[in-house]
Amino acid sequence: MPNATGPDGYIRSEKEEARINVLVASILGTTAGTELMDYLNSITTKRVYGPEVTDQALRHMEGQRFVVAVLAQRIVLGHKEKAK
C-alpha cells in the first residue's frame, strides 16, 4: 500500500493514516470529544496575544495550535474514512 503524509507531516502507510484518522474521529467526534475540542480551541486558536508577547510564548502557543489543528483535521478525515 502506498504511503501518505498525514496532517502532522509524518509519512505513514495509507492504511495506518486511515486507522489513526478513524481512531481520532471515533474518540473526539463524540459529544464529549466536541466539548473537549471546543475547550482546546478556546485556549489555543481563539487566544489572541498583544504586541508584548515574547518570542518564546508565541512559539509555545503556535505548537499548541498545531496539535489542536492536527486533531481537528484528523476528525474530518476520520469521518470521511468511516463514510466510505
PDB file with one MODEL, atoms N, CA, C and O in Angstrom:
MODEL        1
ATOM      1  N   MET A   1       0.847  -1.180   0.000  1.00  0.00           N
ATOM      2  CA  MET A   1       0.000   0.000   0.000  1.00  0.00           C
ATOM      3  C   MET A   1       0.893   1.245   0.000  1.00  0.00           C
ATOM      4  O   MET A   1       1.903   1.278   0.703  1.00  0.00           O
ATOM      5  N   PRO A   2       0.537   2.249  -0.768  1.00  0.00           N
ATOM      6  CA  PRO A   2       1.356   3.468  -0.852  1.00  0.00           C
ATOM      7  C   PRO A   2       1.399   4.219   0.485  1.00  0.00           C
ATOM      8  O   PRO A   2       0.577   4.001   1.375  1.00  0.00           O
ATOM      9  N   ASN A   3       2.362   5.086   0.583  1.00  0.00           N
ATOM     10  CA  ASN A   3       2.500   5.922   1.767  1.00  0.00           C
ATOM     11  C   ASN A   3       1.735   7.223   1.582  1.00  0.00           C
ATOM     12  O   ASN A   3       1.439   7.647   0.465  1.00  0.00           O
ATOM     13  N   ALA A   4       1.425   7.839   2.714  1.00  0.00           N
ATOM     14  CA  ALA A   4       0.715   9.118   2.695  1.00  0.00           C
ATOM     15  C   ALA A   4       1.308   9.999   3.782  1.00  0.00           C
ATOM     16  O   ALA A   4       1.749   9.508   4.820  1.00  0.00           O
ATOM     17  N   THR A   5       1.315  11.285   3.541  1.00  0.00           N
ATOM     18  CA  THR A   5       1.742  12.244   4.554  1.00  0.00           C
ATOM     19  C   THR A   5       0.503  12.729   5.289  1.00  0.00           C
ATOM     20  O   THR A   5      -0.420  13.267   4.678  1.00  0.00           O
ATOM     21  N   GLY A   6       0.487  12.539   6.588  1.00  0.00           N
ATOM     22  CA  GLY A   6      -0.658  12.947   7.397  1.00  0.00           C
ATOM     23  C   GLY A   6      -0.618  14.421   7.730  1.00  0.00           C
ATOM     24  O   GLY A   6       0.348  15.113   7.408  1.00  0.00           O
ATOM     25  N   PRO A   7      -1.675  14.905   8.378  1.00  0.00           N
ATOM     26  CA  PRO A   7      -1.730  16.322   8.752  1.00  0.00           C
ATOM     27  C   PRO A   7      -0.639  16.736   9.733  1.00  0.00           C
ATOM     28  O   PRO A   7      -0.389  17.925   9.930  1.00  0.00           O
ATOM     29  N   ASP A   8       0.009  15.746  10.348  1.00  0.00           N
ATOM     30  CA  ASP A   8       1.097  16.047  11.270  1.00  0.00           C
ATOM     31  C   ASP A   8       2.455  16.105  10.577  1.00  0.00           C
ATOM     32  O   ASP A   8       3.471  16.389  11.211  1.00  0.00           O
ATOM     33  N   GLY A   9       2.467  15.832   9.258  1.00  0.00           N
ATOM     34  CA  GLY A   9       3.698  15.909   8.490  1.00  0.00           C
ATOM     35  C   GLY A   9       4.496  14.621   8.443  1.00  0.00           C
ATOM     36  O   GLY A   9       5.537  14.571   7.788  1.00  0.00           O
ATOM     37  N   TYR A  10       4.038  13.579   9.119  1.00  0.00           N
ATOM     38  CA  TYR A  10       4.735  12.300   9.114  1.00  0.00           C
ATOM     39  C   TYR A  10       4.241  11.428   7.967  1.00  0.00           C
ATOM     40  O   TYR A  10       3.073  11.489   7.583  1.00  0.00           O
ATOM     41  N   ILE A  11       5.144  10.619   7.428  1.00  0.00           N
ATOM     42  CA  ILE A  11       4.788   9.712   6.344  1.00  0.00           C
ATOM     43  C   ILE A  11       4.511   8.337   6.943  1.00  0.00           C
ATOM     44  O   ILE A  11       5.347   7.754   7.633  1.00  0.00           O
ATOM     45  N   ARG A  12       3.308   7.838   6.658  1.00  0.00           N
ATOM     46  CA  ARG A  12       2.886   6.516   7.108  1.00  0.00           C
ATOM     47  C   ARG A  12       2.196   5.835   5.936  1.00  0.00           C
ATOM     48  O   ARG A  12       1.946   6.462   4.907  1.00  0.00           O
ATOM     49  N   SER A  13       1.893   4.566   6.089  1.00  0.00           N
ATOM     50  CA  SER A  13       1.116   3.887   5.056  1.00  0.00           C
ATOM     51  C   SER A  13      -0.297   4.488   5.046  1.00  0.00           C
ATOM     52  O   SER A  13      -0.766   5.000   6.062  1.00  0.00           O
ATOM     53  N   GLU A  14      -0.954   4.420   3.912  1.00  0.00           N
ATOM     54  CA  GLU A  14      -2.328   4.923   3.820  1.00  0.00           C
ATOM     55  C   GLU A  14      -3.230   4.205   4.821  1.00  0.00           C
ATOM     56  O   GLU A  14      -4.129   4.807   5.408  1.00  0.00           O
ATOM     57  N   LYS A  15      -2.979   2.915   5.005  1.00  0.00           N
ATOM     58  CA  LYS A  15      -3.775   2.122   5.949  1.00  0.00           C
ATOM     59  C   LYS A  15      -3.609   2.654   7.370  1.00  0.00           C
ATOM     60  O   LYS A  15      -4.588   2.786   8.105  1.00  0.00           O
ATOM     61  N   GLU A  16      -2.373   2.959   7.757  1.00  0.00           N
ATOM     62  CA  GLU A  16      -2.108   3.488   9.095  1.00  0.00           C
ATOM     63  C   GLU A  16      -2.701   4.882   9.263  1.00  0.00           C
ATOM     64  O   GLU A  16      -3.249   5.198  10.319  1.00  0.00           O
ATOM     65  N   GLU A  17      -2.598   5.715   8.235  1.00  0.00           N
ATOM     66  CA  GLU A  17      -3.216   7.050   8.287  1.00  0.00           C
ATOM     67  C   GLU A  17      -4.728   6.928   8.489  1.00  0.00           C
ATOM     68  O   GLU A  17      -5.308   7.627   9.320  1.00  0.00           O
ATOM     69  N   ALA A  18      -5.353   6.043   7.730  1.00  0.00           N
ATOM     70  CA  ALA A  18      -6.804   5.848   7.854  1.00  0.00           C
ATOM     71  C   ALA A  18      -7.152   5.357   9.258  1.00  0.00           C
ATOM     72  O   ALA A  18      -8.136   5.806   9.847  1.00  0.00           O
ATOM     73  N   ARG A  19      -6.348   4.437   9.795  1.00  0.00           N
ATOM     74  CA  ARG A  19      -6.603   3.910  11.138  1.00  0.00           C
ATOM     75  C   ARG A  19      -6.531   5.013  12.192  1.00  0.00           C
ATOM     76  O   ARG A  19      -7.391   5.096  13.068  1.00  0.00           O
ATOM     77  N   ILE A  20      -5.510   5.852  12.104  1.00  0.00           N
ATOM     78  CA  ILE A  20      -5.361   6.951  13.068  1.00  0.00           C
ATOM     79  C   ILE A  20      -6.523   7.933  12.927  1.00  0.00           C
ATOM     80  O   ILE A  20      -7.083   8.376  13.929  1.00  0.00           O
ATOM     81  N   ASN A  21      -6.886   8.272  11.699  1.00  0.00           N
ATOM     82  CA  ASN A  21      -7.986   9.214  11.480  1.00  0.00           C
ATOM     83  C   ASN A  21      -9.294   8.691  12.059  1.00  0.00           C
ATOM     84  O   ASN A  21     -10.025   9.431  12.717  1.00  0.00           O
ATOM     85  N   VAL A  22      -9.590   7.416  11.815  1.00  0.00           N
ATOM     86  CA  VAL A  22     -10.825   6.824  12.340  1.00  0.00           C
ATOM     87  C   VAL A  22     -10.780   6.786  13.863  1.00  0.00           C
ATOM     88  O   VAL A  22     -11.788   7.051  14.518  1.00  0.00           O
ATOM     89  N   LEU A  23      -9.628   6.460  14.430  1.00  0.00           N
ATOM     90  CA  LEU A  23      -9.471   6.429  15.878  1.00  0.00           C
ATOM     91  C   LEU A  23      -9.748   7.803  16.492  1.00  0.00           C
ATOM     92  O   LEU A  23     -10.518   7.921  17.445  1.00  0.00           O
ATOM     93  N   VAL A  24      -9.120   8.828  15.940  1.00  0.00           N
ATOM     94  CA  VAL A  24      -9.308  10.185  16.476  1.00  0.00           C
ATOM     95  C   VAL A  24     -10.766  10.625  16.311  1.00  0.00           C
ATOM     96  O   VAL A  24     -11.348  11.200  17.231  1.00  0.00           O
ATOM     97  N   ALA A  25     -11.356  10.356  15.143  1.00  0.00           N
ATOM     98  CA  ALA A  25     -12.751  10.741  14.913  1.00  0.00           C
ATOM     99  C   ALA A  25     -13.691   9.982  15.842  1.00  0.00           C
ATOM    100  O   ALA A  25     -14.683  10.540  16.309  1.00  0.00           O
ATOM    101  N   SER A  26     -13.388   8.722  16.111  1.00  0.00           N
ATOM    102  CA  SER A  26     -14.239   7.925  16.997  1.00  0.00           C
ATOM    103  C   SER A  26     -14.220   8.456  18.430  1.00  0.00           C
ATOM    104  O   SER A  26     -15.232   8.410  19.131  1.00  0.00           O
ATOM    105  N   ILE A  27     -13.078   8.951  18.851  1.00  0.00           N
ATOM    106  CA  ILE A  27     -12.954   9.453  20.222  1.00  0.00           C
ATOM    107  C   ILE A  27     -13.395  10.908  20.326  1.00  0.00           C
ATOM    108  O   ILE A  27     -14.196  11.259  21.192  1.00  0.00           O
ATOM    109  N   LEU A  28     -12.870  11.751  19.443  1.00  0.00           N
ATOM    110  CA  LEU A  28     -13.141  13.190  19.553  1.00  0.00           C
ATOM    111  C   LEU A  28     -14.366  13.630  18.764  1.00  0.00           C
ATOM    112  O   LEU A  28     -14.770  14.790  18.847  1.00  0.00           O
ATOM    113  N   GLY A  29     -14.963  12.719  18.000  1.00  0.00           N
ATOM    114  CA  GLY A  29     -16.165  13.049  17.247  1.00  0.00           C
ATOM    115  C   GLY A  29     -17.444  12.855  18.051  1.00  0.00           C
ATOM    116  O   GLY A  29     -18.545  13.045  17.535  1.00  0.00           O
ATOM    117  N   THR A  30     -17.292  12.478  19.310  1.00  0.00           N
ATOM    118  CA  THR A  30     -18.443  12.304  20.196  1.00  0.00           C
ATOM    119  C   THR A  30     -18.855  13.658  20.771  1.00  0.00           C
ATOM    120  O   THR A  30     -18.185  14.666  20.546  1.00  0.00           O
ATOM    121  N   THR A  31     -19.952  13.674  21.509  1.00  0.00           N
ATOM    122  CA  THR A  31     -20.376  14.912  22.170  1.00  0.00           C
ATOM    123  C   THR A  31     -19.319  15.387  23.155  1.00  0.00           C
ATOM    124  O   THR A  31     -18.993  16.573  23.199  1.00  0.00           O
ATOM    125  N   ALA A  32     -18.789  14.467  23.939  1.00  0.00           N
ATOM    126  CA  ALA A  32     -17.744  14.837  24.899  1.00  0.00           C
ATOM    127  C   ALA A  32     -16.484  15.293  24.164  1.00  0.00           C
ATOM    128  O   ALA A  32     -15.826  16.243  24.588  1.00  0.00           O
ATOM    129  N   GLY A  33     -16.148  14.618  23.068  1.00  0.00           N
ATOM    130  CA  GLY A  33     -14.980  14.996  22.285  1.00  0.00           C
ATOM    131  C   GLY A  33     -15.130  16.382  21.674  1.00  0.00           C
ATOM    132  O   GLY A  33     -14.171  17.152  21.620  1.00  0.00           O
ATOM    133  N   THR A  34     -16.325  16.693  21.219  1.00  0.00           N
ATOM    134  CA  THR A  34     -16.595  18.024  20.664  1.00  0.00           C
ATOM    135  C   THR A  34     -16.428  19.094  21.734  1.00  0.00           C
ATOM    136  O   THR A  34     -15.874  20.162  21.474  1.00  0.00           O
ATOM    137  N   GLU A  35     -16.909  18.803  22.939  1.00  0.00           N
ATOM    138  CA  GLU A  35     -16.741  19.750  24.049  1.00  0.00           C
ATOM    139  C   GLU A  35     -15.262  19.928  24.381  1.00  0.00           C
ATOM    140  O   GLU A  35     -14.811  21.040  24.656  1.00  0.00           O
ATOM    141  N   LEU A  36     -14.509  18.829  24.356  1.00  0.00           N
ATOM    142  CA  LEU A  36     -13.070  18.917  24.604  1.00  0.00           C
ATOM    143  C   LEU A  36     -12.383  19.751  23.529  1.00  0.00           C
ATOM    144  O   LEU A  36     -11.552  20.603  23.843  1.00  0.00           O
ATOM    145  N   MET A  37     -12.721  19.514  22.261  1.00  0.00           N
ATOM    146  CA  MET A  37     -12.129  20.293  21.171  1.00  0.00           C
ATOM    147  C   MET A  37     -12.497  21.771  21.291  1.00  0.00           C
ATOM    148  O   MET A  37     -11.670  22.640  21.015  1.00  0.00           O
ATOM    149  N   ASP A  38     -13.732  22.060  21.701  1.00  0.00           N
ATOM    150  CA  ASP A  38     -14.135  23.455  21.919  1.00  0.00           C
ATOM    151  C   ASP A  38     -13.252  24.097  22.985  1.00  0.00           C
ATOM    152  O   ASP A  38     -12.802  25.232  22.828  1.00  0.00           O
ATOM    153  N   TYR A  39     -13.007  23.367  24.065  1.00  0.00           N
ATOM    154  CA  TYR A  39     -12.135  23.877  25.125  1.00  0.00           C
ATOM    155  C   TYR A  39     -10.720  24.111  24.603  1.00  0.00           C
ATOM    156  O   TYR A  39     -10.133  25.169  24.829  1.00  0.00           O
ATOM    157  N   LEU A  40     -10.171  23.103  23.893  1.00  0.00           N
ATOM    158  CA  LEU A  40      -8.814  23.241  23.368  1.00  0.00           C
ATOM    159  C   LEU A  40      -8.711  24.412  22.397  1.00  0.00           C
ATOM    160  O   LEU A  40      -7.715  25.135  22.403  1.00  0.00           O
ATOM    161  N   ASN A  41      -9.733  24.607  21.564  1.00  0.00           N
ATOM    162  CA  ASN A  41      -9.739  25.766  20.661  1.00  0.00           C
ATOM    163  C   ASN A  41      -9.788  27.076  21.436  1.00  0.00           C
ATOM    164  O   ASN A  41      -9.153  28.056  21.044  1.00  0.00           O
ATOM    165  N   SER A  42     -10.541  27.098  22.535  1.00  0.00           N
ATOM    166  CA  SER A  42     -10.673  28.337  23.310  1.00  0.00           C
ATOM    167  C   SER A  42      -9.357  28.765  23.945  1.00  0.00           C
ATOM    168  O   SER A  42      -9.127  29.955  24.158  1.00  0.00           O
ATOM    169  N   ILE A  43      -8.488  27.797  24.250  1.00  0.00           N
ATOM    170  CA  ILE A  43      -7.218  28.161  24.896  1.00  0.00           C
ATOM    171  C   ILE A  43      -6.053  28.196  23.913  1.00  0.00           C
ATOM    172  O   ILE A  43      -4.919  28.474  24.304  1.00  0.00           O
ATOM    173  N   THR A  44      -6.328  27.914  22.635  1.00  0.00           N
ATOM    174  CA  THR A  44      -5.247  27.932  21.637  1.00  0.00           C
ATOM    175  C   THR A  44      -5.614  28.820  20.461  1.00  0.00           C
ATOM    176  O   THR A  44      -5.180  29.970  20.393  1.00  0.00           O
ATOM    177  N   THR A  45      -6.400  28.305  19.543  1.00  0.00           N
ATOM    178  CA  THR A  45      -6.651  29.024  18.288  1.00  0.00           C
ATOM    179  C   THR A  45      -7.455  30.298  18.475  1.00  0.00           C
ATOM    180  O   THR A  45      -7.349  31.217  17.663  1.00  0.00           O
ATOM    181  N   LYS A  46      -8.249  30.370  19.520  1.00  0.00           N
ATOM    182  CA  LYS A  46      -9.052  31.581  19.745  1.00  0.00           C
ATOM    183  C   LYS A  46      -8.376  32.565  20.690  1.00  0.00           C
ATOM    184  O   LYS A  46      -8.927  33.626  20.982  1.00  0.00           O
ATOM    185  N   ARG A  47      -7.199  32.221  21.162  1.00  0.00           N
ATOM    186  CA  ARG A  47      -6.468  33.110  22.070  1.00  0.00           C
ATOM    187  C   ARG A  47      -5.671  34.116  21.254  1.00  0.00           C
ATOM    188  O   ARG A  47      -5.036  33.771  20.257  1.00  0.00           O
ATOM    189  N   VAL A  48      -5.717  35.348  21.690  1.00  0.00           N
ATOM    190  CA  VAL A  48      -5.029  36.425  20.977  1.00  0.00           C
ATOM    191  C   VAL A  48      -3.999  37.057  21.914  1.00  0.00           C
ATOM    192  O   VAL A  48      -4.281  37.347  23.076  1.00  0.00           O
ATOM    193  N   TYR A  49      -2.806  37.260  21.375  1.00  0.00           N
ATOM    194  CA  TYR A  49      -1.754  37.938  22.127  1.00  0.00           C
ATOM    195  C   TYR A  49      -1.590  39.346  21.593  1.00  0.00           C
ATOM    196  O   TYR A  49      -1.901  39.625  20.434  1.00  0.00           O
ATOM    197  N   GLY A  50      -1.101  40.227  22.443  1.00  0.00           N
ATOM    198  CA  GLY A  50      -0.794  41.583  22.038  1.00  0.00           C
ATOM    199  C   GLY A  50       0.676  41.705  21.659  1.00  0.00           C
ATOM    200  O   GLY A  50       1.403  40.712  21.638  1.00  0.00           O
ATOM    201  N   PRO A  51       1.104  42.911  21.365  1.00  0.00           N
ATOM    202  CA  PRO A  51       2.486  43.127  20.919  1.00  0.00           C
ATOM    203  C   PRO A  51       3.523  42.848  22.005  1.00  0.00           C
ATOM    204  O   PRO A  51       4.715  42.762  21.708  1.00  0.00           O
ATOM    205  N   GLU A  52       3.095  42.708  23.244  1.00  0.00           N
ATOM    206  CA  GLU A  52       4.040  42.468  24.338  1.00  0.00           C
ATOM    207  C   GLU A  52       4.447  40.996  24.466  1.00  0.00           C
ATOM    208  O   GLU A  52       5.284  40.663  25.304  1.00  0.00           O
ATOM    209  N   VAL A  53       3.877  40.128  23.661  1.00  0.00           N
ATOM    210  CA  VAL A  53       4.160  38.700  23.770  1.00  0.00           C
ATOM    211  C   VAL A  53       5.631  38.418  23.450  1.00  0.00           C
ATOM    212  O   VAL A  53       6.214  39.011  22.541  1.00  0.00           O
ATOM    213  N   THR A  54       6.206  37.506  24.216  1.00  0.00           N
ATOM    214  CA  THR A  54       7.601  37.144  23.966  1.00  0.00           C
ATOM    215  C   THR A  54       7.677  36.130  22.829  1.00  0.00           C
ATOM    216  O   THR A  54       6.697  35.458  22.506  1.00  0.00           O
ATOM    217  N   ASP A  55       8.835  36.039  22.246  1.00  0.00           N
ATOM    218  CA  ASP A  55       9.064  35.067  21.184  1.00  0.00           C
ATOM    219  C   ASP A  55       8.822  33.650  21.692  1.00  0.00           C
ATOM    220  O   ASP A  55       8.228  32.824  20.999  1.00  0.00           O
ATOM    221  N   GLN A  56       9.289  33.379  22.907  1.00  0.00           N
ATOM    222  CA  GLN A  56       9.134  32.051  23.482  1.00  0.00           C
ATOM    223  C   GLN A  56       7.658  31.706  23.703  1.00  0.00           C
ATOM    224  O   GLN A  56       7.230  30.591  23.401  1.00  0.00           O
ATOM    225  N   ALA A  57       6.891  32.646  24.222  1.00  0.00           N
ATOM    226  CA  ALA A  57       5.462  32.398  24.464  1.00  0.00           C
ATOM    227  C   ALA A  57       4.724  32.172  23.154  1.00  0.00           C
ATOM    228  O   ALA A  57       3.847  31.313  23.067  1.00  0.00           O
ATOM    229  N   LEU A  58       5.079  32.940  22.142  1.00  0.00           N
ATOM    230  CA  LEU A  58       4.421  32.800  20.846  1.00  0.00           C
ATOM    231  C   LEU A  58       4.752  31.452  20.211  1.00  0.00           C
ATOM    232  O   LEU A  58       3.873  30.796  19.652  1.00  0.00           O
ATOM    233  N   ARG A  59       6.002  31.041  20.293  1.00  0.00           N
ATOM    234  CA  ARG A  59       6.401  29.727  19.750  1.00  0.00           C
ATOM    235  C   ARG A  59       5.684  28.595  20.484  1.00  0.00           C
ATOM    236  O   ARG A  59       5.230  27.632  19.865  1.00  0.00           O
ATOM    237  N   HIS A  60       5.590  28.716  21.782  1.00  0.00           N
ATOM    238  CA  HIS A  60       4.898  27.712  22.587  1.00  0.00           C
ATOM    239  C   HIS A  60       3.427  27.620  22.164  1.00  0.00           C
ATOM    240  O   HIS A  60       2.898  26.524  21.978  1.00  0.00           O
ATOM    241  N   MET A  61       2.783  28.760  22.017  1.00  0.00           N
ATOM    242  CA  MET A  61       1.366  28.778  21.620  1.00  0.00           C
ATOM    243  C   MET A  61       1.181  28.210  20.225  1.00  0.00           C
ATOM    244  O   MET A  61       0.222  27.475  19.987  1.00  0.00           O
ATOM    245  N   GLU A  62       2.064  28.528  19.303  1.00  0.00           N
ATOM    246  CA  GLU A  62       1.936  28.004  17.937  1.00  0.00           C
ATOM    247  C   GLU A  62       2.061  26.486  17.920  1.00  0.00           C
ATOM    248  O   GLU A  62       1.394  25.826  17.124  1.00  0.00           O
ATOM    249  N   GLY A  63       2.894  25.926  18.775  1.00  0.00           N
ATOM    250  CA  GLY A  63       2.988  24.473  18.888  1.00  0.00           C
ATOM    251  C   GLY A  63       1.681  23.870  19.378  1.00  0.00           C
ATOM    252  O   GLY A  63       1.237  22.837  18.876  1.00  0.00           O
ATOM    253  N   GLN A  64       1.071  24.514  20.355  1.00  0.00           N
ATOM    254  CA  GLN A  64      -0.217  24.038  20.864  1.00  0.00           C
ATOM    255  C   GLN A  64      -1.287  24.134  19.775  1.00  0.00           C
ATOM    256  O   GLN A  64      -2.088  23.215  19.608  1.00  0.00           O
ATOM    257  N   ARG A  65      -1.299  25.226  19.049  1.00  0.00           N
ATOM    258  CA  ARG A  65      -2.278  25.410  17.969  1.00  0.00           C
ATOM    259  C   ARG A  65      -2.104  24.349  16.893  1.00  0.00           C
ATOM    260  O   ARG A  65      -3.089  23.863  16.338  1.00  0.00           O
ATOM    261  N   PHE A  66      -0.866  23.988  16.596  1.00  0.00           N
ATOM    262  CA  PHE A  66      -0.588  22.961  15.603  1.00  0.00           C
ATOM    263  C   PHE A  66      -1.212  21.631  16.011  1.00  0.00           C
ATOM    264  O   PHE A  66      -1.853  20.964  15.199  1.00  0.00           O
ATOM    265  N   VAL A  67      -1.021  21.249  17.273  1.00  0.00           N
ATOM    266  CA  VAL A  67      -1.560  19.971  17.747  1.00  0.00           C
ATOM    267  C   VAL A  67      -3.088  19.970  17.667  1.00  0.00           C
ATOM    268  O   VAL A  67      -3.680  18.983  17.230  1.00  0.00           O
ATOM    269  N   VAL A  68      -3.725  21.051  18.079  1.00  0.00           N
ATOM    270  CA  VAL A  68      -5.191  21.137  18.008  1.00  0.00           C
ATOM    271  C   VAL A  68      -5.658  21.083  16.555  1.00  0.00           C
ATOM    272  O   VAL A  68      -6.661  20.436  16.253  1.00  0.00           O
ATOM    273  N   ALA A  69      -4.949  21.749  15.662  1.00  0.00           N
ATOM    274  CA  ALA A  69      -5.318  21.733  14.242  1.00  0.00           C
ATOM    275  C   ALA A  69      -5.163  20.337  13.642  1.00  0.00           C
ATOM    276  O   ALA A  69      -5.985  19.923  12.824  1.00  0.00           O
ATOM    277  N   VAL A  70      -4.120  19.606  14.037  1.00  0.00           N
ATOM    278  CA  VAL A  70      -3.932  18.238  13.558  1.00  0.00           C
ATOM    279  C   VAL A  70      -5.108  17.365  14.004  1.00  0.00           C
ATOM    280  O   VAL A  70      -5.650  16.593  13.212  1.00  0.00           O
ATOM    281  N   LEU A  71      -5.494  17.489  15.263  1.00  0.00           N
ATOM    282  CA  LEU A  71      -6.633  16.706  15.757  1.00  0.00           C
ATOM    283  C   LEU A  71      -7.913  17.060  14.993  1.00  0.00           C
ATOM    284  O   LEU A  71      -8.682  16.171  14.627  1.00  0.00           O
ATOM    285  N   ALA A  72      -8.141  18.345  14.754  1.00  0.00           N
ATOM    286  CA  ALA A  72      -9.337  18.768  14.019  1.00  0.00           C
ATOM    287  C   ALA A  72      -9.333  18.198  12.601  1.00  0.00           C
ATOM    288  O   ALA A  72     -10.368  17.742  12.117  1.00  0.00           O
ATOM    289  N   GLN A  73      -8.191  18.219  11.940  1.00  0.00           N
ATOM    290  CA  GLN A  73      -8.104  17.658  10.588  1.00  0.00           C
ATOM    291  C   GLN A  73      -8.347  16.160  10.608  1.00  0.00           C
ATOM    292  O   GLN A  73      -9.029  15.630   9.731  1.00  0.00           O
ATOM    293  N   ARG A  74      -7.804  15.480  11.588  1.00  0.00           N
ATOM    294  CA  ARG A  74      -7.983  14.027  11.668  1.00  0.00           C
ATOM    295  C   ARG A  74      -9.438  13.651  11.946  1.00  0.00           C
ATOM    296  O   ARG A  74      -9.903  12.609  11.484  1.00  0.00           O
ATOM    297  N   ILE A  75     -10.152  14.474  12.683  1.00  0.00           N
ATOM    298  CA  ILE A  75     -11.587  14.218  12.911  1.00  0.00           C
ATOM    299  C   ILE A  75     -12.325  14.242  11.582  1.00  0.00           C
ATOM    300  O   ILE A  75     -13.107  13.337  11.289  1.00  0.00           O
ATOM    301  N   VAL A  76     -12.085  15.263  10.780  1.00  0.00           N
ATOM    302  CA  VAL A  76     -12.744  15.385   9.465  1.00  0.00           C
ATOM    303  C   VAL A  76     -12.370  14.208   8.576  1.00  0.00           C
ATOM    304  O   VAL A  76     -13.240  13.594   7.959  1.00  0.00           O
ATOM    305  N   LEU A  77     -11.080  13.890   8.507  1.00  0.00           N
ATOM    306  CA  LEU A  77     -10.619  12.785   7.680  1.00  0.00           C
ATOM    307  C   LEU A  77     -11.167  11.450   8.164  1.00  0.00           C
ATOM    308  O   LEU A  77     -11.503  10.586   7.354  1.00  0.00           O
ATOM    309  N   GLY A  78     -11.257  11.279   9.448  1.00  0.00           N
ATOM    310  CA  GLY A  78     -11.790  10.044  10.014  1.00  0.00           C
ATOM    311  C   GLY A  78     -13.259   9.851   9.691  1.00  0.00           C
ATOM    312  O   GLY A  78     -13.689   8.735   9.400  1.00  0.00           O
ATOM    313  N   HIS A  79     -14.044  10.939   9.740  1.00  0.00           N
ATOM    314  CA  HIS A  79     -15.457  10.838   9.353  1.00  0.00           C
ATOM    315  C   HIS A  79     -15.590  10.467   7.880  1.00  0.00           C
ATOM    316  O   HIS A  79     -16.459   9.676   7.511  1.00  0.00           O
ATOM    317  N   LYS A  80     -14.737  11.032   7.049  1.00  0.00           N
ATOM    318  CA  LYS A  80     -14.756  10.682   5.626  1.00  0.00           C
ATOM    319  C   LYS A  80     -14.396   9.222   5.412  1.00  0.00           C
ATOM    320  O   LYS A  80     -14.990   8.539   4.576  1.00  0.00           O
ATOM    321  N   GLU A  81     -13.421   8.752   6.172  1.00  0.00           N
ATOM    322  CA  GLU A  81     -12.975   7.354   6.061  1.00  0.00           C
ATOM    323  C   GLU A  81     -14.096   6.406   6.490  1.00  0.00           C
ATOM    324  O   GLU A  81     -14.339   5.388   5.841  1.00  0.00           O
ATOM    325  N   LYS A  82     -14.772   6.747   7.582  1.00  0.00           N
ATOM    326  CA  LYS A  82     -15.861   5.883   8.075  1.00  0.00           C
ATOM    327  C   LYS A  82     -17.042   5.878   7.116  1.00  0.00           C
ATOM    328  O   LYS A  82     -17.801   4.910   7.075  1.00  0.00           O
ATOM    329  N   ALA A  83     -17.207   6.957   6.337  1.00  0.00           N
ATOM    330  CA  ALA A  83     -18.330   7.047   5.393  1.00  0.00           C
ATOM    331  C   ALA A  83     -18.100   6.239   4.116  1.00  0.00           C
ATOM    332  O   ALA A  83     -19.027   6.043   3.330  1.00  0.00           O
ATOM    333  N   LYS A  84     -16.870   5.769   3.907  1.00  0.00           N
ATOM    334  CA  LYS A  84     -16.564   5.007   2.693  1.00  0.00           C
ATOM    335  C   LYS A  84     -17.294   3.682   2.664  1.00  0.00           C
ATOM    336  O   LYS A  84     -17.148   2.918   1.710  1.00  0.00           O
TER     337      LYS A  84
ENDMDL
END
